[in-house]
Amino acid sequence: MVKFVFLDYFWLVLYLILMTGAGVLFYNLGKRSEADFFLAGRALPWWLPAVSVYATHTATDTPMWVSGVIYKHGFRGLWYTFFSAWCAIAAFVSARIFRRSVAYSQAEWQSLRYSGLGAELLRGWMAGWGFFLNMFILGWVGMAMGKLCNYLFGWENWIGLVFFSSITAIYVLSAGYWGVVMADFQQGIIAFLVIVIASLWGVREAGGPYAIVQKLYELGESWRLNPFHFTGFFSGDFPVAWFITMIVIAVLGGFGMGTSIDWYAEAQRIQSSKTVRDASYSIWWGTAVTLTRNAVWAVAILAFFVMNPFLVDVKEYEMAWFRVAFEHLPAGMTGFLFAGVVAIHISTISTHLNLGSVYLTRDIYHHYIKPEASQRELVWVGRIATLFLLIGSFIYGSMMEEITKWLIFALWIMGAGMWLPNILQVVWWRFNSWGYLSAWIANLGFSWLVVWVLPTFGVIPELPDYWQFWILMFLTALVYIPVTFLTKPEDMEHLVRYYVMTRPIGWWKPVEDEARKRGLIK
Amino acid sequence: MTFIRRNWTPEEADKWTREDIIAIIISPFAYAFLMIGVALSLFLFLWGFVALLIGIILTGFMHWVIDPKLKAISSEYEKKQREYIENLEKIITWRE
């Protein structure tokens, strides 16, 4: 339990006023139109969405997760956090293509890339999936805050979940994405400052850099300082095969759209940037700061390790960074740290409240229910959708213990067999909506079999995750490649329009030739 | 003609070229060096500072290569965007 003094309350109240004030200030901009409520009018310079990328991907559960992998693996655990490096290539490939499509969401992009019934089915599916995925993330992250408040103040879990998500909803409902991105800007700066100060303070408490290194050698744990300390090619808990798989998934995934779950939030930031150049730099720099933040965290967690070596209970060492911060900062700074944690939390909550409501408003209501809706009406639908998400997240959050494993399975489905189709839809003209749809369905079945059913009945052993990835990729391809060739290509008229607009990378020669023949490109 | 091109017409910048490939290759290495460099530098290891310096140099070089091209693409695309958004609004009325 943590006790607050006057200065602690001062920091927290000051911050909460600053944050909700952003919503009030940008209310008039957010209510102007659908494009303002969800994309800030596509007018942002790169550094605003960049801070938002960083702030969004710094959630309450992120330091717990990073603590878990760094405490267990040392600096080699940094590679677990390197998954966000998909932005390395995405910044110069998929971000450019997506920004040029001017689609509000990934679901809308599907109907620009594909045509006919297949495109509509995909748009509806992606919108529904996106809405519930965001609700799940809100519940998950909200419950992490509930657990943290329980640890700090002894509150019931639901209080932290409901209280902080509700405060966030005030400015998201008022100003939409304008409120999100402006609040993210201050939250990102506060969160980064807090992470650096608390982490360096933890290093100081452990005796400083030299003393930590010395203690690691004395404990016989100096391998923790080596980011490339592999345990064999296939053997041990950090094999080279895992590393290669992770690099392939993360880095080459940048050629596609949706190869990482973070793509969907980034897509909104890409589209809200005022130019293609701003879009590219927003995700590149947002991710660069995210990766360096992980490095700062890693140093503090190794400091925690030398102060508390050889903990075996995951629940205990997953709190490493929070413990370094809350147990060692001086009185009066605890509130500053907690304000930083609140910043970390609500920047993620606000993003997913607004992003989830894009799907319900733009892709469901505006597209299927009332295409002639006025801008004012669409903004109000956006607010109602935000409210739905908020209430849904409370229900999800309270059920989390029971449903977590099913939802992790659902996320796994997105990551494995869908990885290559998500790239093919960007780089190969012949890949069509039926191929993509069949990949989703096949991956659902194969994931179920390979990850759950067959190992449970002893038909196959429980495989390491990197083997599961390659097997699922291969099995799913056995379905969607034949389906693609057995069904017609997308309508050439539609493809030419898409090509001229987005100029995709890869194998688009027939479409390029057709566009040139029609005099649409030189 | 230089190996790295720094002047672009909008039509030429729309194509995928050597400069894009260079940025695509350098970018993941820049991330890796920055991440590892920061972690090791905070423990005051010499090779940590070297890695961080390499990361910074790679980042600077990557921007030097790709920035003129991105500027050319952006300026041209700004002109066309209004037309594309109008088209997008037509697509949303899918029942017509």
XYZ file of C-alpha atoms in Angstrom:
618
model
C 0.000 0.000 0.000
C 1.208 3.504 -0.862
C 0.433 6.638 1.172
C 0.030 9.989 -0.576
C 1.204 13.289 0.933
C -0.071 16.728 -0.180
C 2.451 17.021 -3.020
C 1.364 13.639 -4.403
C -2.271 14.759 -4.580
C -1.132 18.027 -6.153
C 0.593 16.236 -9.057
C -2.354 13.930 -9.659
C -5.082 16.602 -9.560
C -3.017 18.973 -11.726
C -2.592 16.294 -14.318
C -6.266 15.240 -14.341
C -7.271 18.896 -14.895
C -4.767 19.258 -17.755
C -6.024 16.082 -19.399
C -9.764 16.731 -19.277
C -9.064 20.358 -20.208
C -7.751 19.127 -23.565
C -11.197 17.671 -24.285
C -12.940 20.961 -23.516
C -10.439 22.977 -25.568
C -10.846 20.875 -28.712
C -14.596 20.280 -28.451
C -15.357 22.752 -31.236
C -12.921 21.081 -33.644
C -14.032 17.532 -32.869
C -17.718 18.156 -33.527
C -17.260 19.677 -37.013
C -17.387 16.462 -39.040
C -16.811 12.723 -39.143
C -13.290 13.383 -40.485
C -12.583 15.652 -37.504
C -14.063 13.321 -34.898
C -12.036 10.337 -36.147
C -9.021 11.742 -38.028
C -8.532 15.311 -36.750
C -9.350 16.494 -40.260
C -6.269 14.701 -41.712
C -4.265 17.772 -40.778
C -1.662 16.768 -38.179
C 2.101 17.379 -38.447
C 4.086 14.164 -37.957
C 5.203 14.788 -34.375
C 1.665 14.826 -32.969
C 0.638 11.349 -34.178
C 4.204 10.175 -33.400
C 3.767 11.021 -29.717
C 0.332 9.424 -29.903
C 1.848 6.201 -31.309
C 4.300 6.120 -28.426
C 1.702 7.049 -25.776
C -0.837 4.517 -27.036
C 1.676 1.682 -26.962
C 2.662 2.492 -23.410
C -0.192 0.915 -21.452
C -0.519 -0.026 -17.788
C 0.196 -3.675 -18.535
C 3.227 -2.857 -20.770
C 5.742 -2.377 -17.907
C 4.431 -5.610 -16.364
C 4.982 -7.513 -19.584
C 8.415 -5.967 -20.217
C 9.362 -6.665 -16.589
C 8.392 -10.310 -17.069
C 10.580 -10.893 -20.149
C 13.574 -8.828 -18.971
C 13.632 -10.353 -15.482
C 13.519 -13.815 -17.025
C 15.823 -13.268 -20.022
C 17.957 -10.219 -19.233
C 18.823 -7.956 -22.199
C 18.038 -10.706 -24.713
C 14.420 -10.201 -23.573
C 14.566 -6.878 -25.468
C 13.993 -8.893 -28.631
C 10.544 -9.870 -27.331
C 9.721 -6.175 -27.395
C 11.222 -5.782 -30.888
C 7.931 -6.895 -32.447
C 7.004 -3.230 -32.791
C 9.839 -2.923 -35.322
C 7.310 -3.806 -38.040
C 7.124 -0.004 -38.361
C 10.704 0.015 -39.706
C 9.486 -1.045 -43.139
C 5.821 -0.101 -42.713
C 6.797 3.562 -42.321
C 8.103 3.588 -45.911
C 5.804 1.004 -47.517
C 2.378 0.241 -46.058
C 2.005 3.645 -44.362
C 2.590 5.343 -47.726
C 0.093 3.087 -49.484
C -2.528 3.334 -46.739
C -2.247 7.121 -46.409
C -2.771 7.508 -50.157
C -5.903 5.358 -50.020
C -7.528 7.986 -47.698
C -9.507 5.132 -46.038
C -10.775 5.899 -42.528
C -10.077 2.375 -41.294
C -8.546 -0.917 -42.359
C -12.097 -2.190 -42.966
C -12.691 0.647 -45.436
C -9.374 -0.043 -47.136
C -10.617 -3.594 -47.867
C -13.422 -2.144 -49.981
C -10.946 0.017 -51.909
C -8.535 -2.843 -52.556
C -11.215 -5.455 -53.377
C -14.536 -5.158 -55.167
C -18.033 -6.657 -55.195
C -19.597 -8.975 -52.651
C -16.254 -10.229 -51.325
C -15.177 -6.684 -50.474
C -18.435 -5.977 -48.655
C -18.193 -9.215 -46.677
C -14.655 -8.355 -45.688
C -15.538 -4.818 -44.694
C -18.401 -6.010 -42.491
C -16.263 -8.727 -40.910
C -13.290 -6.458 -40.290
C -15.515 -3.751 -38.796
C -17.228 -6.172 -36.394
C -13.917 -7.769 -35.472
C -12.290 -4.362 -34.977
C -15.101 -3.128 -32.735
C -14.950 -6.134 -30.408
C -11.159 -6.288 -30.487
C -11.007 -2.713 -29.195
C -13.571 -3.517 -26.524
C -11.402 -6.460 -25.459
C -8.256 -4.312 -25.302
C -10.143 -1.711 -23.247
C -11.276 -4.393 -20.804
C -7.803 -5.922 -20.614
C -5.944 -2.642 -20.072
C -8.669 -1.319 -17.746
C -8.384 -4.388 -15.558
C -4.582 -3.984 -15.419
C -5.225 -0.527 -13.912
C -7.739 -2.067 -11.508
C -5.095 -4.539 -10.332
C -2.468 -1.810 -9.972
C -4.815 0.330 -7.842
C -5.514 -2.754 -5.740
C -1.754 -3.177 -5.199
C -1.204 0.515 -4.447
C -4.296 1.557 -2.511
C -6.131 -1.667 -1.667
C -9.124 -0.689 -3.852
C -11.417 -3.337 -5.322
C -10.291 -4.130 -8.910
C -13.428 -2.690 -10.522
C -12.864 0.780 -9.031
C -9.614 1.410 -10.928
C -11.177 -0.035 -14.086
C -14.331 2.108 -14.009
C -12.927 5.345 -12.555
C -10.033 5.991 -14.942
C -11.786 4.734 -18.080
C -14.773 6.996 -17.284
C -12.544 10.068 -16.839
C -10.919 9.298 -20.194
C -14.330 9.004 -21.836
C -15.107 12.637 -20.917
C -12.650 14.090 -23.410
C -13.043 11.330 -26.012
C -16.809 11.936 -26.080
C -16.277 15.704 -26.235
C -13.597 16.097 -28.856
C -13.123 12.679 -30.462
C -9.710 12.095 -32.044
C -8.752 15.768 -31.606
C -9.049 15.238 -27.842
C -7.235 11.895 -28.041
C -4.226 13.173 -29.939
C -3.866 16.433 -27.995
C -4.155 14.651 -24.645
C -1.749 11.978 -25.936
C 0.799 14.692 -26.609
C 0.934 15.789 -22.968
C 0.490 12.206 -21.724
C 3.351 10.984 -23.916
C 5.732 13.638 -22.582
C 4.701 13.067 -18.942
C 4.922 9.267 -19.328
C 8.382 9.439 -20.925
C 9.710 11.772 -18.215
C 8.302 9.573 -15.462
C 9.727 6.392 -17.016
C 13.209 7.915 -17.366
C 13.256 9.511 -13.875
C 11.854 6.451 -12.050
C 14.123 4.040 -13.941
C 17.299 6.032 -13.340
C 16.317 6.435 -9.703
C 16.020 2.641 -9.486
C 19.525 2.250 -10.983
C 20.836 4.712 -8.367
C 19.134 2.760 -5.547
C 20.783 -0.450 -6.762
C 24.196 1.210 -6.405
C 24.650 2.694 -9.879
C 25.617 1.142 -13.252
C 29.031 -0.232 -12.203
C 27.649 -1.812 -9.006
C 24.811 -3.517 -10.907
C 27.237 -5.006 -13.435
C 29.526 -6.084 -10.601
C 26.657 -7.769 -8.716
C 25.523 -9.575 -11.860
C 29.028 -11.051 -12.219
C 29.083 -12.025 -8.524
C 25.725 -13.747 -8.878
C 27.017 -15.630 -11.952
C 24.332 -13.889 -14.051
C 26.483 -11.732 -16.333
C 24.888 -13.391 -19.382
C 21.896 -11.143 -18.699
C 23.894 -8.247 -20.132
C 24.272 -9.976 -23.507
C 21.379 -9.304 -25.928
C 22.527 -12.254 -28.081
C 22.852 -14.953 -25.419
C 21.204 -17.837 -27.310
C 20.575 -21.260 -25.782
C 21.078 -23.230 -29.022
C 19.584 -23.314 -32.496
C 16.391 -25.116 -31.490
C 16.970 -25.914 -27.817
C 16.502 -24.002 -24.573
C 14.273 -21.059 -23.788
C 15.964 -18.618 -26.193
C 16.815 -20.498 -29.392
C 18.143 -18.923 -32.585
C 15.113 -20.363 -34.443
C 12.799 -18.231 -32.296
C 14.949 -15.141 -32.923
C 14.919 -15.631 -36.704
C 11.145 -16.183 -36.689
C 10.590 -13.052 -34.627
C 12.780 -10.943 -36.934
C 10.930 -12.255 -40.001
C 7.479 -11.633 -38.474
C 8.364 -8.207 -37.155
C 10.479 -6.732 -39.921
C 8.999 -8.240 -43.101
C 5.520 -7.757 -41.625
C 5.982 -4.083 -42.436
C 5.221 -4.846 -46.089
C 1.661 -5.771 -45.120
C -1.312 -4.265 -43.347
C -2.534 -5.969 -40.174
C 0.500 -8.236 -39.652
C 0.673 -6.743 -36.155
C -2.319 -6.002 -33.950
C -0.871 -2.511 -33.485
C -1.415 -1.765 -37.173
C -5.059 -0.801 -36.599
C -4.258 1.988 -34.126
C -1.319 3.098 -36.273
C -3.565 3.177 -39.353
C -5.639 5.897 -37.697
C -2.497 7.900 -36.917
C -1.226 7.444 -40.480
C -4.503 8.705 -41.890
C -4.678 11.684 -39.536
C -1.268 12.945 -40.734
C -1.416 15.865 -43.129
C 0.857 14.354 -45.810
C 2.405 11.034 -46.825
C 5.720 12.253 -45.414
C 4.132 13.107 -42.059
C 2.464 9.679 -41.991
C 5.790 7.901 -42.556
C 7.664 9.844 -39.904
C 4.838 9.593 -37.374
C 5.027 5.821 -37.066
C 8.807 5.643 -37.552
C 9.584 8.052 -34.729
C 6.748 6.879 -32.465
C 8.209 3.376 -32.646
C 11.814 4.565 -32.236
C 10.841 6.197 -28.925
C 8.888 3.067 -27.918
C 11.945 0.859 -28.482
C 14.315 3.160 -26.598
C 11.760 3.337 -23.765
C 11.924 -0.476 -23.568
C 15.708 -0.204 -23.246
C 15.370 2.263 -20.343
C 12.883 -0.055 -18.654
C 15.236 -3.021 -19.172
C 18.033 -1.268 -17.299
C 15.736 -0.531 -14.318
C 14.497 -4.130 -14.303
C 18.071 -5.457 -14.157
C 18.579 -3.055 -11.219
C 15.554 -4.701 -9.611
C 17.058 -8.124 -10.351
C 20.248 -7.448 -8.399
C 18.178 -6.141 -5.469
C 15.722 -9.078 -5.667
C 17.480 -11.960 -7.442
C 16.031 -15.338 -8.418
C 12.330 -14.671 -7.855
C 10.368 -17.566 -9.344
C 6.788 -16.335 -9.036
C 5.856 -14.561 -12.285
C 3.247 -12.438 -10.505
C 5.990 -11.130 -8.232
C 8.620 -10.249 -10.823
C 6.110 -8.887 -13.352
C 5.718 -5.944 -10.949
C 9.492 -5.268 -11.091
C 9.375 -1.815 -12.688
C 6.421 -0.644 -10.604
C 8.224 -1.835 -7.473
C 11.466 -0.090 -8.444
C 9.467 3.080 -8.962
C 7.007 3.082 -6.073
C 9.300 1.596 -3.413
C 12.279 3.869 -4.006
C 11.113 7.323 -5.122
C 11.142 9.923 -2.328
C 7.969 11.263 -0.670
C 6.189 13.798 -2.839
C 7.347 12.111 -6.036
C 4.983 9.150 -5.686
C 2.087 11.281 -6.926
C 4.199 12.418 -9.881
C 4.893 8.775 -10.695
C 1.251 7.817 -10.281
C 0.235 10.735 -12.536
C 2.653 9.246 -15.080
C 1.046 5.829 -14.692
C -2.380 7.437 -15.176
C -0.987 9.113 -18.320
C 0.272 5.757 -19.566
C -3.127 4.232 -18.902
C -5.528 6.774 -20.311
C -3.579 7.394 -23.507
C -4.224 3.754 -24.410
C -7.846 3.822 -23.244
C -8.640 6.995 -25.219
C -7.171 5.594 -28.432
C -9.174 2.394 -28.313
C -12.404 4.180 -27.362
C -12.125 6.391 -30.452
C -10.700 3.730 -32.774
C -13.381 1.178 -31.894
C -16.116 3.699 -32.595
C -14.704 4.386 -36.112
C -15.756 0.891 -37.147
C -19.272 1.195 -35.782
C -19.783 4.700 -37.165
C -17.964 4.759 -40.491
C -18.024 1.112 -41.562
C -21.371 -0.038 -40.144
C -23.697 2.947 -39.616
C -22.492 5.263 -42.380
C -21.812 2.521 -44.926
C -24.644 0.040 -44.359
C -27.364 1.736 -42.292
C -27.621 5.409 -43.268
C -25.285 6.518 -46.083
C -27.016 9.916 -46.326
C -26.471 10.754 -42.626
C -25.427 14.347 -41.883
C -22.004 15.149 -40.392
C -23.645 16.226 -37.137
C -25.508 12.929 -36.917
C -22.323 10.939 -37.610
C -20.468 12.721 -34.819
C -23.293 11.823 -32.449
C -23.250 8.196 -33.610
C -19.497 8.260 -32.909
C -20.207 9.423 -29.361
C -22.863 6.754 -28.784
C -20.494 4.084 -30.153
C -17.807 5.356 -27.750
C -20.266 4.952 -24.879
C -21.105 1.390 -26.002
C -17.403 0.548 -26.016
C -16.916 2.009 -22.564
C -19.763 0.001 -21.023
C -18.725 -3.121 -22.947
C -15.175 -2.768 -21.646
C -16.449 -2.794 -18.046
C -18.260 -6.071 -18.735
C -15.250 -7.556 -20.569
C -12.881 -6.391 -17.844
C -14.931 -7.995 -15.084
C -15.036 -11.299 -17.027
C -11.331 -11.195 -17.897
C -10.148 -14.116 -15.790
C -12.444 -16.503 -17.634
C -12.167 -15.234 -21.166
C -8.507 -14.253 -21.399
C -7.303 -17.547 -22.807
C -9.969 -17.490 -25.538
C -9.140 -13.976 -26.537
C -5.428 -14.650 -26.589
C -6.285 -17.496 -28.914
C -8.267 -15.048 -31.060
C -5.239 -12.728 -31.227
C -2.994 -15.648 -32.111
C -5.275 -16.336 -35.067
C -4.539 -12.871 -36.380
C -0.804 -13.329 -36.021
C -0.014 -16.709 -37.511
C -1.791 -17.924 -40.644
C -2.967 -14.409 -41.545
C 0.524 -12.943 -41.582
C 1.296 -13.789 -45.227
C -2.199 -12.973 -46.614
C -1.921 -9.571 -44.924
C 1.244 -8.983 -46.945
C -0.045 -10.526 -50.175
C -3.076 -8.249 -50.262
C -0.694 -5.300 -50.403
C 1.974 -6.592 -52.780
C 0.189 -8.947 -55.234
C -2.526 -7.759 -57.627
C -3.928 -11.270 -58.223
C -4.712 -11.926 -54.547
C -8.473 -11.455 -54.248
C -11.130 -11.056 -51.574
C -12.094 -14.742 -51.712
C -8.492 -15.745 -51.100
C -8.320 -13.400 -48.136
C -11.668 -14.559 -46.712
C -10.718 -18.224 -47.117
C -7.434 -17.508 -45.303
C -9.363 -16.156 -42.301
C -11.633 -19.202 -42.170
C -8.826 -21.737 -42.764
C -6.614 -20.092 -40.168
C -9.430 -20.253 -37.623
C -9.723 -24.013 -38.109
C -6.006 -24.779 -38.317
C -5.140 -22.616 -35.293
C -7.769 -24.449 -33.304
C -6.296 -27.797 -34.327
C -2.559 -27.055 -34.120
C -2.543 -24.863 -31.004
C -5.292 -26.508 -28.936
C -7.075 -29.679 -30.059
C -4.304 -31.938 -31.407
C -1.852 -31.299 -28.515
C -4.668 -31.788 -25.963
C -5.462 -35.265 -27.385
C -1.774 -36.149 -27.692
C -1.862 -36.423 -31.512
C 1.012 -33.957 -31.796
C 3.284 -32.621 -29.039
C 2.793 -29.090 -27.746
C 4.954 -27.140 -30.182
C 7.053 -24.024 -29.487
C 5.314 -20.879 -30.741
C 7.796 -20.344 -33.593
C 7.010 -23.825 -34.978
C 3.305 -23.112 -34.689
C 3.804 -19.956 -36.715
C 5.538 -21.667 -39.660
C 3.142 -24.648 -39.657
C 0.052 -22.421 -39.589
C 1.483 -20.228 -42.339
C 2.069 -23.262 -44.547
C -1.277 -24.979 -43.837
C -3.316 -21.825 -44.417
C -1.491 -21.203 -47.714
C -2.671 -24.641 -48.881
C -6.188 -23.226 -48.795
C -5.993 -19.590 -49.913
C -3.570 -20.043 -52.810
C -5.853 -22.535 -54.671
C -8.948 -20.466 -53.777
C -7.313 -17.354 -55.235
C -6.472 -19.071 -58.530
C -9.840 -20.841 -58.776
C -11.795 -17.599 -58.421
C -11.767 -14.556 -60.701
C -9.324 -11.689 -60.209
C -10.781 -8.438 -58.889
C -12.467 -6.202 -61.447
C -9.699 -4.493 -63.505
C -11.508 -1.132 -63.459
C -11.494 -1.217 -59.663
C -7.862 -2.345 -59.481
C -6.700 0.405 -61.839
C -8.444 3.040 -59.708
C -6.810 1.608 -56.571
C -3.403 1.404 -58.271
C -3.414 4.984 -59.530
C -4.467 6.244 -56.108
C -2.072 4.264 -53.893
C 0.832 3.133 -56.156
C 1.385 -0.142 -54.270
C 4.718 -1.968 -54.148
C 5.269 -5.493 -55.518
C 3.721 -7.490 -58.344
C 1.219 -5.144 -60.039
C 2.472 -5.201 -63.662
C -0.832 -6.090 -65.424
C -2.641 -3.334 -63.509
C 0.162 -0.846 -64.101
C 0.123 -1.618 -67.856
C -3.641 -1.120 -67.978
C -3.390 2.206 -66.120
C -0.676 3.348 -68.539
C -2.754 2.239 -71.537
C -5.622 4.380 -70.285
C -3.294 7.356 -69.907
C -3.815 7.542 -66.144
C -0.102 7.330 -65.347
C 3.044 8.175 -67.291
C 23.886 10.629 -62.154
C 24.609 10.077 -58.445
C 23.971 6.829 -56.590
C 21.523 8.551 -54.205
C 19.128 10.846 -55.989
C 18.120 14.035 -54.176
C 15.951 15.835 -56.775
C 12.621 14.361 -57.798
C 9.733 15.213 -60.041
C 6.405 14.042 -58.557
C 5.915 11.425 -61.335
C 9.353 9.935 -60.756
C 8.929 9.971 -56.997
C 5.739 7.892 -57.295
C 7.797 4.901 -58.483
C 9.545 2.513 -56.075
C 13.259 3.070 -56.497
C 16.688 2.315 -55.063
C 16.223 5.031 -52.418
C 13.158 3.235 -51.027
C 15.077 -0.034 -50.850
C 17.966 1.631 -49.026
C 15.567 3.138 -46.446
C 13.789 -0.220 -46.040
C 17.085 -2.035 -45.406
C 18.619 0.555 -43.079
C 15.536 1.233 -40.997
C 15.350 -2.080 -38.990
C 19.099 -1.878 -38.270
C 18.690 1.686 -37.027
C 15.978 0.517 -34.614
C 18.070 -2.419 -33.366
C 21.194 -0.307 -32.810
C 19.233 2.448 -31.053
C 17.504 -0.022 -28.713
C 20.591 -2.049 -27.815
C 22.763 1.083 -27.757
C 20.561 2.855 -25.198
C 20.368 -0.232 -22.941
C 24.133 -0.869 -22.922
C 25.066 2.834 -22.721
C 23.080 3.207 -19.512
C 25.444 0.615 -18.013
C 28.319 2.724 -19.396
C 29.648 -0.013 -21.700
C 31.885 1.340 -24.467
C 30.263 -0.885 -27.104
C 26.901 0.502 -25.940
C 27.974 4.033 -26.898
C 29.359 2.702 -30.196
C 26.049 0.934 -30.966
C 24.104 4.076 -30.087
C 26.315 6.181 -32.355
C 25.835 3.721 -35.218
C 22.057 3.874 -34.629
C 22.070 7.671 -34.786
C 24.224 7.733 -37.941
C 21.988 5.149 -39.658
C 18.887 7.144 -38.705
C 20.363 10.363 -40.078
C 21.522 8.708 -43.306
C 18.154 7.026 -43.842
C 16.356 10.356 -43.545
C 18.875 12.027 -45.858
C 18.165 9.367 -48.498
C 14.377 9.191 -48.290
C 13.278 12.682 -47.261
C 13.527 14.428 -50.670
C 11.471 11.648 -52.209
C 8.807 11.752 -49.511
C 8.563 15.531 -49.918
C 8.032 15.174 -53.675
C 5.367 12.483 -53.236
C 3.567 14.512 -50.589
C 3.437 17.777 -52.522
C 1.920 16.120 -55.590
C -0.468 13.949 -53.646
C -1.878 16.917 -51.722
C -3.344 18.189 -54.987
C -5.098 14.919 -55.793
C -6.339 14.128 -52.305
C -9.562 16.163 -52.521
C -10.658 14.209 -55.591
C -9.885 10.885 -53.866
C -11.843 11.851 -50.760
C -14.836 12.784 -52.912
C -14.594 9.356 -54.533
C -14.429 7.729 -51.099
C -17.617 9.503 -50.049
C -19.335 8.122 -53.168
C -18.260 4.590 -52.302
C -19.811 4.909 -48.847
C -23.232 5.226 -50.483
C -22.897 1.661 -51.678
C -26.626 1.098 -52.201
C -26.826 3.586 -55.056
